[in-house]
CSV table of C-alpha atoms in Angstrom, one decimal:
chain,number,residue,atom,x,y,z
U,1,LEU,CA,-0.1,3.6,5.5
U,2,THR,CA,-2.4,1.2,3.6
U,3,ILE,CA,-4.1,0.5,6.9
U,4,MET,CA,-4.4,4.4,7.8
U,5,LEU,CA,-5.9,5.0,4.1
U,6,SER,CA,-8.2,2.1,4.7
U,7,ALA,CA,-9.7,3.4,7.8
U,8,ILE,CA,-10.0,7.1,6.5
U,9,SER,CA,-11.9,5.4,3.5
U,10,VAL,CA,-14.2,3.7,6.0
U,11,LYS,CA,-14.5,7.0,7.8
U,12,ASN,CA,-15.4,9.1,4.7
U,13,TYR,CA,-18.0,6.3,3.7
U,14,ARG,CA,-19.8,6.8,7.0
U,15,LEU,CA,-19.9,10.6,6.6
U,16,TYR,CA,-21.3,9.6,2.9
U,17,LYS,CA,-24.0,7.4,4.5
U,18,LEU,CA,-24.7,10.3,7.2
U,19,PHE,CA,-25.2,13.2,4.5
U,20,LYS,CA,-27.0,10.9,2.0
U,21,SER,CA,-29.7,10.6,4.5
U,22,SER,CA,-29.3,14.2,5.6
U,23,LYS,CA,-33.1,14.6,5.5
U,24,LYS,CA,-33.7,12.2,8.1
U,25,PHE,CA,-30.4,13.0,9.8
U,26,PHE,CA,-30.2,10.3,12.0
U,27,PRO,CA,-26.9,8.7,13.3
U,28,THR,CA,-25.3,6.2,11.1
U,29,GLN,CA,-23.0,3.5,12.1
U,30,ILE,CA,-20.5,1.3,10.6
U,31,SER,CA,-20.2,-2.2,12.2
U,32,ASN,CA,-16.7,-3.6,12.9
U,33,GLY,CA,-17.4,-6.1,10.0
U,34,GLU,CA,-17.5,-3.4,7.5
U,35,LEU,CA,-14.5,-1.7,8.9
U,36,LEU,CA,-12.6,-5.0,9.0
U,37,LEU,CA,-13.6,-5.8,5.3
U,38,ALA,CA,-12.3,-2.4,4.0
U,39,MET,CA,-9.1,-2.6,5.9
U,40,THR,CA,-8.6,-6.3,4.6
U,41,ILE,CA,-9.2,-5.0,1.0
U,42,GLY,CA,-6.8,-2.5,1.6
U,43,VAL,CA,-3.8,-4.6,2.8
U,44,LEU,CA,-4.7,-7.5,0.4
U,45,GLY,CA,-4.1,-5.2,-2.5
U,46,MET,CA,-0.7,-4.3,-1.1
U,47,ILE,CA,0.1,-7.9,-0.5
U,48,VAL,CA,-1.0,-8.9,-4.1
U,49,ILE,CA,1.5,-6.3,-5.4
U,50,LEU,CA,4.2,-7.3,-3.2
U,51,ALA,CA,3.8,-10.9,-3.7
U,52,ALA,CA,3.8,-10.2,-7.7
U,53,PHE,CA,7.0,-8.7,-7.3
U,54,GLN,CA,8.7,-11.3,-5.3
U,55,ALA,CA,7.4,-13.9,-7.9
U,56,THR,CA,8.1,-12.3,-11.0
U,57,GLU,CA,11.4,-10.4,-10.2
U,58,PRO,CA,13.1,-11.2,-6.7
U,59,TYR,CA,16.1,-9.5,-5.6
U,60,GLU,CA,19.3,-11.5,-6.3
U,61,PRO,CA,22.7,-10.6,-4.9
U,62,GLN,CA,25.2,-9.1,-6.8
U,63,THR,CA,29.2,-8.5,-6.1
U,64,GLU,CA,30.9,-5.6,-7.2
U,65,ALA,CA,34.6,-4.5,-6.6
U,66,SER,CA,35.0,-1.0,-5.5
U,67,SER,CA,38.4,1.0,-5.3
U,68,GLU,CA,37.5,2.0,-1.6
U,69,LEU,CA,37.5,-1.7,-0.4
U,70,GLU,CA,40.7,-3.9,-0.1
U,71,ILE,CA,41.9,-5.9,-3.3
U,72,ASP,CA,40.4,-9.1,-1.6
U,73,GLU,CA,36.9,-7.7,-0.5
U,74,LEU,CA,33.7,-7.3,-2.7
U,75,TYR,CA,30.8,-4.9,-2.4
U,76,LEU,CA,27.6,-7.1,-2.1
U,77,PHE,CA,24.3,-5.7,-2.8
U,78,CYS,CA,20.8,-6.8,-4.0
U,79,ASP,CA,19.4,-5.5,-7.2
U,80,THR,CA,16.6,-6.2,-9.4
U,81,ASN,CA,15.7,-4.7,-13.0
U,82,GLN,CA,12.2,-3.8,-12.4
U,83,GLU,CA,12.1,-2.1,-8.9
U,84,GLY,CA,11.0,1.1,-10.3
U,85,LEU,CA,7.8,-0.5,-12.0
U,86,PHE,CA,6.6,-2.2,-8.7
U,87,ILE,CA,7.4,0.9,-6.6
U,88,GLY,CA,5.5,2.9,-9.0
U,89,LEU,CA,2.5,0.5,-8.7
U,90,LEU,CA,2.5,0.5,-4.9
U,91,TRP,CA,2.5,4.4,-4.9
U,92,GLY,CA,-0.2,4.5,-7.4
U,93,TYR,CA,-2.0,1.7,-5.2
U,94,LEU,CA,-1.7,4.0,-2.1
U,95,ALA,CA,-2.7,7.3,-4.3
U,96,PHE,CA,-5.8,5.6,-5.3
U,97,TRP,CA,-6.7,5.0,-1.8
U,98,LEU,CA,-5.9,8.5,-0.9
U,99,ALA,CA,-8.0,9.8,-3.6
U,100,ALA,CA,-10.9,7.4,-2.4
U,101,ALA,CA,-10.6,8.7,1.0
U,102,THR,CA,-11.2,12.4,-0.1
């Protein structure tokens, strides 16, 4: 999703450059380097958020007894306290790219 939004943002930037010079109205090009730079910035932002999440609040395995399991069986799952915060940050970051793309 981040790569798609980065590419959409670059396309909108190209349209901005095109209509900015609408009096001359000549074809505008975006180089592969500009496209790669925009996509790299988009993906690096996502990587920074995910790395911060894993560094500050990694998932920890927890066990829980359940009535649906046998007596000697435990339910093993991974949990964290701040999961909602980082999911909100990720969605906020994607919403920023979507707003920037429009």
